[in-house]
XYZ file of C-alpha atoms in Angstrom:
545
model
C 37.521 -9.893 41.235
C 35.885 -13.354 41.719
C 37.840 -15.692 38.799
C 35.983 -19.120 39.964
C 39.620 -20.792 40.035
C 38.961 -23.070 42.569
C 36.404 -24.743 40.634
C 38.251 -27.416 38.232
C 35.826 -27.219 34.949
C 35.477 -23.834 32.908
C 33.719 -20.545 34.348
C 32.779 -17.084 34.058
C 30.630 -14.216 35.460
C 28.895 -11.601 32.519
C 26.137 -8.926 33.075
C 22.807 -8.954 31.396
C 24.427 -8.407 27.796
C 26.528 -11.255 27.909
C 29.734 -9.253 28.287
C 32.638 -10.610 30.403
C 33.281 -9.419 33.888
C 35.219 -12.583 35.299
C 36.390 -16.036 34.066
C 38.482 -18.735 35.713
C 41.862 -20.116 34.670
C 40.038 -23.339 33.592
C 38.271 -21.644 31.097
C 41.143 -19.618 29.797
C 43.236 -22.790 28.938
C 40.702 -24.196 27.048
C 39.585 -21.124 24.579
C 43.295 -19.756 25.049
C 44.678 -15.566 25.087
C 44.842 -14.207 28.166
C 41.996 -12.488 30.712
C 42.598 -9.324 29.271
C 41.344 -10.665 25.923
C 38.128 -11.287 26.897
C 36.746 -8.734 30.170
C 34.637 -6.353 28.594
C 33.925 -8.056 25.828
C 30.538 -10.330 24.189
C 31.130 -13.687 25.867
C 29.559 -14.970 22.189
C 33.036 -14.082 20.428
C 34.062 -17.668 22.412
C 31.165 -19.765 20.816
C 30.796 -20.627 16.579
C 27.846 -18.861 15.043
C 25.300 -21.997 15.379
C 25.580 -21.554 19.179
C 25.391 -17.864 19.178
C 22.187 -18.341 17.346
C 21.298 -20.632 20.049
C 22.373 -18.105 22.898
C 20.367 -15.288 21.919
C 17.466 -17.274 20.591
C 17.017 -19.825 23.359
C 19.357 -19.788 26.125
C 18.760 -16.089 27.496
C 15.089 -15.960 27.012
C 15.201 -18.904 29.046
C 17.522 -17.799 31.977
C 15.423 -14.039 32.098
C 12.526 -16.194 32.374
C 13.226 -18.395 34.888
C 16.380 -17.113 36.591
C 18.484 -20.236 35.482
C 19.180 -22.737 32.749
C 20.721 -26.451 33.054
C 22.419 -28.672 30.886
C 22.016 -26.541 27.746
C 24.235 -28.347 25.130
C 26.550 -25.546 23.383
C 29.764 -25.971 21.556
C 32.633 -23.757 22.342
C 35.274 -22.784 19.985
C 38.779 -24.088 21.908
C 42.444 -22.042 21.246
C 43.347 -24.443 18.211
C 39.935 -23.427 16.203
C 38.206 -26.781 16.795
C 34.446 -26.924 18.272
C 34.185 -28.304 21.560
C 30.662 -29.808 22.753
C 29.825 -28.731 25.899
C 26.994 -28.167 28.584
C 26.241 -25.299 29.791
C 24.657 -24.089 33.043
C 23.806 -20.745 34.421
C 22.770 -18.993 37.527
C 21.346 -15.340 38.048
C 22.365 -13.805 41.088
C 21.250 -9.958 42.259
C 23.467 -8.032 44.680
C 22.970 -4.694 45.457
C 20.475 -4.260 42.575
C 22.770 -5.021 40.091
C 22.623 -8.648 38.199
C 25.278 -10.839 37.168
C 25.092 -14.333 35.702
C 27.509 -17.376 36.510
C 28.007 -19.647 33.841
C 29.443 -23.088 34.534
C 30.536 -24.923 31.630
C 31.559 -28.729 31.030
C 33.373 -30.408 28.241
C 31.084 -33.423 27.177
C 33.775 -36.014 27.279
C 34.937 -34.547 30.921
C 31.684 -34.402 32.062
C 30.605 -37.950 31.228
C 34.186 -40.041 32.734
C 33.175 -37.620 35.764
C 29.430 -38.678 35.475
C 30.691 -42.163 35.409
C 32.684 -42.003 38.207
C 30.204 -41.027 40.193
C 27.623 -43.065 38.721
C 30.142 -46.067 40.069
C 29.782 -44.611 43.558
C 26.528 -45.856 45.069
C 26.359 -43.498 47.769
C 26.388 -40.949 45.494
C 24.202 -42.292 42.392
C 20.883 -41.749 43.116
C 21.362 -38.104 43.585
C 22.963 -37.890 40.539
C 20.762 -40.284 38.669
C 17.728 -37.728 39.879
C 20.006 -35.051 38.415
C 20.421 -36.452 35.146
C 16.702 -37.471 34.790
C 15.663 -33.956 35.808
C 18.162 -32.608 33.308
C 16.827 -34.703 30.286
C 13.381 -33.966 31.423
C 14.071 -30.339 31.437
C 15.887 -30.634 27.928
C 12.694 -32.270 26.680
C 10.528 -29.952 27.916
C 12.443 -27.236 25.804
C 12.559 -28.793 22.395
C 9.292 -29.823 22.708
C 8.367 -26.596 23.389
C 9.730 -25.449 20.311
C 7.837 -24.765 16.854
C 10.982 -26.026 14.982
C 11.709 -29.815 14.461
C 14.391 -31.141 16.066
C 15.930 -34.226 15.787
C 19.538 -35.717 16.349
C 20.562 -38.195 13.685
C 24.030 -40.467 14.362
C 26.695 -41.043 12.257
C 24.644 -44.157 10.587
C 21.479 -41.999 9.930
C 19.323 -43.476 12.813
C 17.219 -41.579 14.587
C 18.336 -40.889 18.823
C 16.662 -37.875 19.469
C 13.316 -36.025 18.526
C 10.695 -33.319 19.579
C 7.230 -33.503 20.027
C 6.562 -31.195 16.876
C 8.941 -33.405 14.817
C 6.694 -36.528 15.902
C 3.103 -34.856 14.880
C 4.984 -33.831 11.456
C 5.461 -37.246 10.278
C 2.398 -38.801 12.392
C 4.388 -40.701 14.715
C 5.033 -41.451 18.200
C 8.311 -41.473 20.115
C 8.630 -45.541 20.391
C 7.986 -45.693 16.782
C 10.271 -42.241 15.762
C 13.822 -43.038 17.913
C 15.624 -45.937 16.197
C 14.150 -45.399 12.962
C 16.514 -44.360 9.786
C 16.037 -41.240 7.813
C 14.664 -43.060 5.080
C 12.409 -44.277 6.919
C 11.351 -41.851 8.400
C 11.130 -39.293 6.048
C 10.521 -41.487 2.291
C 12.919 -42.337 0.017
C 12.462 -39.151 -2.636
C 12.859 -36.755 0.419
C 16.188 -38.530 1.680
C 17.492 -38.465 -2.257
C 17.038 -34.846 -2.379
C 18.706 -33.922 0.788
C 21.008 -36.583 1.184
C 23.890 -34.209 -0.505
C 23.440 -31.830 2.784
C 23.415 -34.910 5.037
C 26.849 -35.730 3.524
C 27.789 -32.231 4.057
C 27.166 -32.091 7.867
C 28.125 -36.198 8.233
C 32.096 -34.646 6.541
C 31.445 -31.320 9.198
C 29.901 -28.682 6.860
C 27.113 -27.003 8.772
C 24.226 -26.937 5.731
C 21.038 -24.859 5.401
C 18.886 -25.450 2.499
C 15.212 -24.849 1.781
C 12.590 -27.279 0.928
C 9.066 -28.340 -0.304
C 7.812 -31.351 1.766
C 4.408 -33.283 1.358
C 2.941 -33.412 5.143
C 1.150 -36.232 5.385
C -2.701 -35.928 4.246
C -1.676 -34.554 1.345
C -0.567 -30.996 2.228
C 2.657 -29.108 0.846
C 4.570 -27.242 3.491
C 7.764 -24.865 2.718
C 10.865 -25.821 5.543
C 13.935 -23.956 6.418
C 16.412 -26.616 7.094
C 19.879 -26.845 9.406
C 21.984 -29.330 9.577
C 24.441 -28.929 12.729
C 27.202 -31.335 13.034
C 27.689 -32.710 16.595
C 31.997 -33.151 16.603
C 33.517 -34.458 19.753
C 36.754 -32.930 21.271
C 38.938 -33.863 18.450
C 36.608 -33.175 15.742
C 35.496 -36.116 14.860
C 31.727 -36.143 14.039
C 29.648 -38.120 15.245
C 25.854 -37.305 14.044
C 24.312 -34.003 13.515
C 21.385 -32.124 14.777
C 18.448 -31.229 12.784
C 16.378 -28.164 12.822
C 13.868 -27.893 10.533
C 11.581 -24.629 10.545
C 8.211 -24.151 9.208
C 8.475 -21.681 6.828
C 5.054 -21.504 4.876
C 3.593 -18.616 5.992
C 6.675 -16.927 5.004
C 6.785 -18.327 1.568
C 2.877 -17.450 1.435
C 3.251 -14.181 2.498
C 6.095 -14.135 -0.315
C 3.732 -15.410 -2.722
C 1.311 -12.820 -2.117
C 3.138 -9.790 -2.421
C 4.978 -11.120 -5.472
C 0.995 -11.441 -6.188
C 0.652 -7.681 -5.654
C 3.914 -6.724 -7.172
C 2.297 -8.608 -10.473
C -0.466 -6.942 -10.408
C 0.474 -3.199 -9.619
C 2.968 -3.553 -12.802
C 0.179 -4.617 -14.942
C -2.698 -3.002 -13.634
C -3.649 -0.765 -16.696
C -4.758 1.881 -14.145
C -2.508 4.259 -12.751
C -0.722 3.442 -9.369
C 0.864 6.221 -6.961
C 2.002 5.147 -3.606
C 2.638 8.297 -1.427
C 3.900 8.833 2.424
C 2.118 11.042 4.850
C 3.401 14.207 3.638
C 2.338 13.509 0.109
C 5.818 13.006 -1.435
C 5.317 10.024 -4.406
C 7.324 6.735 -2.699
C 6.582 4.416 -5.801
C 4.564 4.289 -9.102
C 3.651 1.808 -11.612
C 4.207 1.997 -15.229
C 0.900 2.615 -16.258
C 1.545 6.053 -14.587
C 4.195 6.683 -16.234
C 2.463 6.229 -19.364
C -0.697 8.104 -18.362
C 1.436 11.041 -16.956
C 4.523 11.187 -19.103
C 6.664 11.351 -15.519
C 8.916 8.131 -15.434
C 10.062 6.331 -11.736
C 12.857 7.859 -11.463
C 11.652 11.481 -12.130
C 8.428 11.097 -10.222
C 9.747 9.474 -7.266
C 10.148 11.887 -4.304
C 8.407 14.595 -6.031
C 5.616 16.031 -3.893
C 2.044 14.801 -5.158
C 1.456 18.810 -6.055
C 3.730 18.693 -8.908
C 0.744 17.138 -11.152
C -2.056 19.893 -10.017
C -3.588 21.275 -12.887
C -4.869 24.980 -11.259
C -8.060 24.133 -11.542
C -8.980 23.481 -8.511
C -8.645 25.662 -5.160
C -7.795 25.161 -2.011
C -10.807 24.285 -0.727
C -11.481 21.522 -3.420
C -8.443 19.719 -1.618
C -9.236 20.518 1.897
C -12.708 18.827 1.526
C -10.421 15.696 0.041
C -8.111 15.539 2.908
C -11.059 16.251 5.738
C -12.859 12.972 4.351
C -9.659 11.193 3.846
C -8.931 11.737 7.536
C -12.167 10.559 8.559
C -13.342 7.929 6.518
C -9.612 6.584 5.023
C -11.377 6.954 1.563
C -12.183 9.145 -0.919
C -13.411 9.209 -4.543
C -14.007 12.045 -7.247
C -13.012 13.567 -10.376
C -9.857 15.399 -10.393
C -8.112 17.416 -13.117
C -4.724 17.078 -13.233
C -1.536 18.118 -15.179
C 0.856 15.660 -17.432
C 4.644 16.229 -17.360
C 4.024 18.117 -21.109
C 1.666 20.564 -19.307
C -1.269 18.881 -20.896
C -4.530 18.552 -18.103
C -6.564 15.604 -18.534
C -9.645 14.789 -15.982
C -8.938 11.828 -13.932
C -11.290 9.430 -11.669
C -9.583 9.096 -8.846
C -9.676 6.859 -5.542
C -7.714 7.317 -2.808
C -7.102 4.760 0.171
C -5.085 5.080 3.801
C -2.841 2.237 4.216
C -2.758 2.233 8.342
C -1.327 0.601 10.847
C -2.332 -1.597 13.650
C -3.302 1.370 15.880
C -5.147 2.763 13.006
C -2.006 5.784 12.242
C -1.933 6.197 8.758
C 1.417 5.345 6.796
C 0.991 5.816 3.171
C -1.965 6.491 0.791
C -2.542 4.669 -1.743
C -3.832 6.566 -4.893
C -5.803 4.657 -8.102
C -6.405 6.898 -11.278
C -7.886 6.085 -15.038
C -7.987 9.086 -17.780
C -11.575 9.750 -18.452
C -11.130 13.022 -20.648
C -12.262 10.992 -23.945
C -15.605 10.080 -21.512
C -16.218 13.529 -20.012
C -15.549 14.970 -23.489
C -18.184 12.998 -25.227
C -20.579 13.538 -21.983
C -19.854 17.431 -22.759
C -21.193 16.873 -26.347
C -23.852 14.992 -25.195
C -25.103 17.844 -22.637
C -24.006 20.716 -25.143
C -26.058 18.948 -27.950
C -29.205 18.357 -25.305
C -29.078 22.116 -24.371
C -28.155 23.544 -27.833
C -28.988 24.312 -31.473
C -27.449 21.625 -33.687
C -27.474 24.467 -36.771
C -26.346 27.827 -34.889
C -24.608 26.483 -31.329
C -26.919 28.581 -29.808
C -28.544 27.310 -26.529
C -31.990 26.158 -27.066
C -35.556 26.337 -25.620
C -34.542 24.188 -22.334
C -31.108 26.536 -21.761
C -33.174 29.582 -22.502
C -35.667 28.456 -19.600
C -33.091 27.209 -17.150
C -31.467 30.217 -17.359
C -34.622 32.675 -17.452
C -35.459 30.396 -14.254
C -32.334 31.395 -12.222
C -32.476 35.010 -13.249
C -36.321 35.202 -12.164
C -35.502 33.438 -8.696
C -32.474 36.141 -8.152
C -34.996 39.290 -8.893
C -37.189 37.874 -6.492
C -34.480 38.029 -3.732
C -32.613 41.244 -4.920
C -33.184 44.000 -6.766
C -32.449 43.109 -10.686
C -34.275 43.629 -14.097
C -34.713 40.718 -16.392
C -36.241 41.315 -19.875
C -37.060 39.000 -22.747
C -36.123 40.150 -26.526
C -37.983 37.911 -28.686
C -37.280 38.297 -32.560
C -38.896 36.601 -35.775
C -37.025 37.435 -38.783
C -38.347 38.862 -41.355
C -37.955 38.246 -45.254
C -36.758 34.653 -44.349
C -39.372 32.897 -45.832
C -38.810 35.089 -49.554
C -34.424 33.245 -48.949
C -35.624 29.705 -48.052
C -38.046 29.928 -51.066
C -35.811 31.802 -53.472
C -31.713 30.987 -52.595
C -33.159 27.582 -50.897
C -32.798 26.340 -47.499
C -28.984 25.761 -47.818
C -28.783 30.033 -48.256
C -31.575 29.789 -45.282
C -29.286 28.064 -43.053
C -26.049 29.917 -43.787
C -28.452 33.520 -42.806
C -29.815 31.755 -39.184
C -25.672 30.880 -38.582
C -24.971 34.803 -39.328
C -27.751 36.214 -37.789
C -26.323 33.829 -34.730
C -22.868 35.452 -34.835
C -24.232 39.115 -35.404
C -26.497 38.495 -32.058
C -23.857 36.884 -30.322
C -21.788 40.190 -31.037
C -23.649 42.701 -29.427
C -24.090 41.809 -26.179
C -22.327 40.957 -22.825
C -21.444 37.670 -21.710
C -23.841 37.516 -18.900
C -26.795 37.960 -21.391
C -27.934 34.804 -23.516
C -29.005 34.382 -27.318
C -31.145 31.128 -27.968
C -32.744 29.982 -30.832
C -36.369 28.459 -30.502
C -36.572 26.991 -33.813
C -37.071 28.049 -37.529
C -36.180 31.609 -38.131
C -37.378 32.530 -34.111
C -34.895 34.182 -31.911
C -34.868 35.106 -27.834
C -31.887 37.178 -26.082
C -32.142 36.891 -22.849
C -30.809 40.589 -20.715
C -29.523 40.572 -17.382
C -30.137 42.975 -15.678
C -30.427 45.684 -17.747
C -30.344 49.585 -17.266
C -33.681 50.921 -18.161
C -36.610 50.411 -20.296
C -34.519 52.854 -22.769
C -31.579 50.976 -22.582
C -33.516 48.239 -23.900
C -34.944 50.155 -26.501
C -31.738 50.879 -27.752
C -30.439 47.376 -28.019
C -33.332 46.602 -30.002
C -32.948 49.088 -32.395
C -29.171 48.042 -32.518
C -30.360 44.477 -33.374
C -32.378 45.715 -36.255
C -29.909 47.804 -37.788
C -27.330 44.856 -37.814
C -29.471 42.149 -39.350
C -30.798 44.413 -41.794
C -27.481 44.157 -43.270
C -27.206 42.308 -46.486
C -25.378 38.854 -46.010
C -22.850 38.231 -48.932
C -22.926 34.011 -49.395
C -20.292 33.700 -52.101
C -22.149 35.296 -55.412
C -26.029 35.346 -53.316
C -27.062 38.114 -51.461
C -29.256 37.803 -48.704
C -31.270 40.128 -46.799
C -33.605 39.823 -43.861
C -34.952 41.884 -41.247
C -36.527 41.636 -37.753
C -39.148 41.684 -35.276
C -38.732 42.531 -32.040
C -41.316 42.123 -28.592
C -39.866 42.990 -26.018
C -41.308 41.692 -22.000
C -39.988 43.235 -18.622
C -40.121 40.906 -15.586
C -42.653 42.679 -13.432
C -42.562 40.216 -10.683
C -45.305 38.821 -8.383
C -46.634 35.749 -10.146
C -45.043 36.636 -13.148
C -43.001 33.320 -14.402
C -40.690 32.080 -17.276
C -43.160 30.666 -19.854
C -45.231 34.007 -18.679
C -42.416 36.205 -19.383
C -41.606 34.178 -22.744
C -45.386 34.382 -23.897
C -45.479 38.281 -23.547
C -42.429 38.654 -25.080
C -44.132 36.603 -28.147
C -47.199 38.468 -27.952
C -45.197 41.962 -27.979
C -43.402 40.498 -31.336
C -46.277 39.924 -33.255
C -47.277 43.613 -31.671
C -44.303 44.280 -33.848
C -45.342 42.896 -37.087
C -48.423 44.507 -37.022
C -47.090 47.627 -36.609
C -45.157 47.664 -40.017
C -41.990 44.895 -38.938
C -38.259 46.354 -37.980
C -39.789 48.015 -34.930
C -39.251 47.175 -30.914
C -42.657 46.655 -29.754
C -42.857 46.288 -25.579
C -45.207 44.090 -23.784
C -48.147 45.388 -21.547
């Protein structure tokens, strides 16, 4: 294998990974061990960790690019320990398919008493001057290239070296930027606060440290900050490079999802983060306190674990159709707390996606509204029922007499209309008083109430005035017979403490005959059939023409 040991400075040969294949006897004197040490292995392990950062970050991008790099400045750490500065050149070369990568390195002081020697020749020098200035151009090109500031400060803090994005920082040229001192360059309060890391790197401590710095016009940027000291061959120092990163997008970004982090731990509504699957990834405490399921009990749970039952399957399915289409959805869900308790919550749900639109998480924002709903339920319930019995009133009565008649037009059913006036009420109200009154209409509600199915209806219209509604009864005689059985059970005396009561009832009774025959038609036979009723003697059934 090739080992480059005809060539007097340092050497090697790696693949595209950077590990070893060949290096020269040159180069093994100077980082020490033997060959075996080092083939097969990262050619990195020979460099100190700023360089390595440098490699990877810089110098291969570079060669991958363009095939080569020149006069890259590196250090190298030798067999005592010590950093060596060195340059650093490197050639791709393809055989066969396959591609290698020569390295030639040079030891700074080497290189520049060889430099000089040739530099003495003038047969030689303007080829190497051309060299030289290509290599510095080349070097600038880089760093100015760079989004970092870089600059290279000597041992007595004045300015040799600096990249274009380190001159538009402070709003200077070149001419005016090389030759200043830090101070000057960068103000008085900013040397202060970092001259205990310039100190550092001037004694060979490589420093990082983060700072605020006023750009000029008045603007606060956040920097990321390394100082690299610059040691010749016997590790003396003498200056330091700086590289100063830009950093305030980061910091931003920082600040805004502390931002978010703030605000999902006090947002008083409740906060579930889950993944695709719909297993809970993260809640907030207001959650936990609408729920009763802390972090650490909720977390990894499936999102079904606070279904209340009442809802099916298809409820959800319509959920996660729109939630797949739109990324959004919002409704009313009732749910179940970790005592078993439901509550109703309003719930919005968002997809948090990513650039290709694939959805990662859901995002799902929840307030208790039982206390609302509850009071909207007594609102409704006292708009469609009698405030004395509970009873549905008038507008119920007709809703419901509406739906039946629009069914028996479709389908064969029987609606009929019971409507009752009690009798003897008048002779309670004027004798026991109207407190007595009202305690009779509650029992006659309850007595009603009793004797027939759930799908029929009981309403009161007002005063001592009673409807039941019957779906779909039997027969004509069927009908009969519950209105005799209504009769017989409100004719029985009502025991109020030491007051008896006693009232009876008449009863019209109207069959829906269909045709044009309508709910206030149906109601108004049914009336007429009562008062039928009374005039035939009262606690009689009396049926509509």
């Amino acid at each position: 294998m090739f080992r480059f040991d005809q060539l007097p400075c340092p050497a090697l040969v790696t693949d595209g990974a950077g590990v070893v294949e060949s290096l020269n006897h040159s180069l093994l004197q100077l980082i020490g061990s033997d060959e075996t040490r080092w083939i097969a292995n990262s050619m990195e392990l020979m460099f100190p960790m700023a360089s390595r950062i440098f490699l990877q970050t810089y110098v291969w991008p570079m060669i991958f690019r363009d095939g080569h790099v020149r006069e890259v400045r590196l250090e190298l750490r030798e067999a005592s320990g010590k950093n060596v500065p060195i340059f650093v050149n490197c050639q791709k070369s393809s055989d066969q398919g396959t591609d290698r990568f020569i390295w030639v390195l040079f030891v700074t002081i080497e290189r520049s008493l060889f430099e000089q020697e040739l530099l003495e020749s003038k047969q030689r020098s303007e080829a190497i001057s051309d060299a030289l200035t290509k290599s510095e151009r080349f070097i600038r090109t880089v760093a100015d290239g760079l989004p970092s500031l870089v600059a290279y400060w000597d041992t007595q803090l004045v300015c040799r070296f600096a990249n274009k994005t380190y001159f538009e920082w402070f709003g200077k040229t070149p001419e005016e930027m090389v030759g200043l001192t830090m101070p000057a360059v960068v103000g008085d309060s900013l040397f202060q606060q970092n001259l205990p890391f310039v100190n550092g790197a001037l004694a060979g401590n490589y420093q990082q440290f983060e700072r605020a710095m006023d750009k000029p016009g008045g603007s606060v940027r956040y920097t990321l900050t390394d100082y690299i000291p610059d040691k010749d061959v016997t590790g003396t120092v003498k200056g330091f490079f700086a590289l100063v990163t830009n950093i305030t997008r980061l910091r931003e970004a920082d600040a805004a999802i502390r931002l978010s982090a703030s605000v999902f731990e006090a947002a008083t509504e409740g906060i579930m983060v889950t993944d695709t699957a719909s297993n809970i990834v993260s809640v907030n405490p207001a959650f936990s306190a609408l729920t009763g399921y802390s972090a650490n009990e909720i977390v990894g749970q499936n999102a079904r674990i606070l279904k209340s039952g009442r809802h099916d399957d298809a409820f959800f399915g319509a959920m996660f159709h729109k939630l797949q289409a739109d990324r959004f959805w919002k409704g009313e869900v009732w749910s179940k707390r970790k005592n078993g308790t439901t509550y109703l919550e309003q719930l919005s749900i968002s997809a948090i996606c990513d650039e290709g639109g694939s959805v990662l998480q859901y995002v799902g924002v929840f307030s208790d509204i039982t206390e609302k709903w509850d009071k909207e339920q007594l609102v409704l319930h006292m708009a469609l029922h009698d405030g004395l019995t509970g009873l549905p009133n008038r507008t119920l009565l007709m809703e419901r007499l509406g739906q039946l008649i629009a069914i028996a037009r479709r389908e064969p059913r029987s609606v009929a209309l019971m409507f009752l006036d009690l009798d003897g009420f008048k002779r309670v109200n004027d004798t026991l008083g109207h407190a007595t009154g009202d305690e009779v209409l509650k029992t006659v509600a309850i007595r009603l109430s009793g004797l027939l199915r759930n799908s029929d209806t009981v309403a009161r219209l007002g005063g001592d005035e009673f409807v039941i509604l019957l779906n779909n009864s039997e027969s004509s005689e069927r009908i009969a017979q519950i209105g005799a059985r209504v009769i017989a059970v409100l004719n029985e005396r009502m025991q109020f403490g030491g007051v008896q009561a006693h009232v009876g009832a008449s009863v019209g009774v109207a069959e829906f005959q269909g045709g044009t025959d309508s709910a206030e038609r149906l109601l108004k036979r049914a009336d007429d059939a009562m008062y039928a009723a009374k005039a035939a003697g009262k606690n009689v059934v009396r049926f509509a023409n």
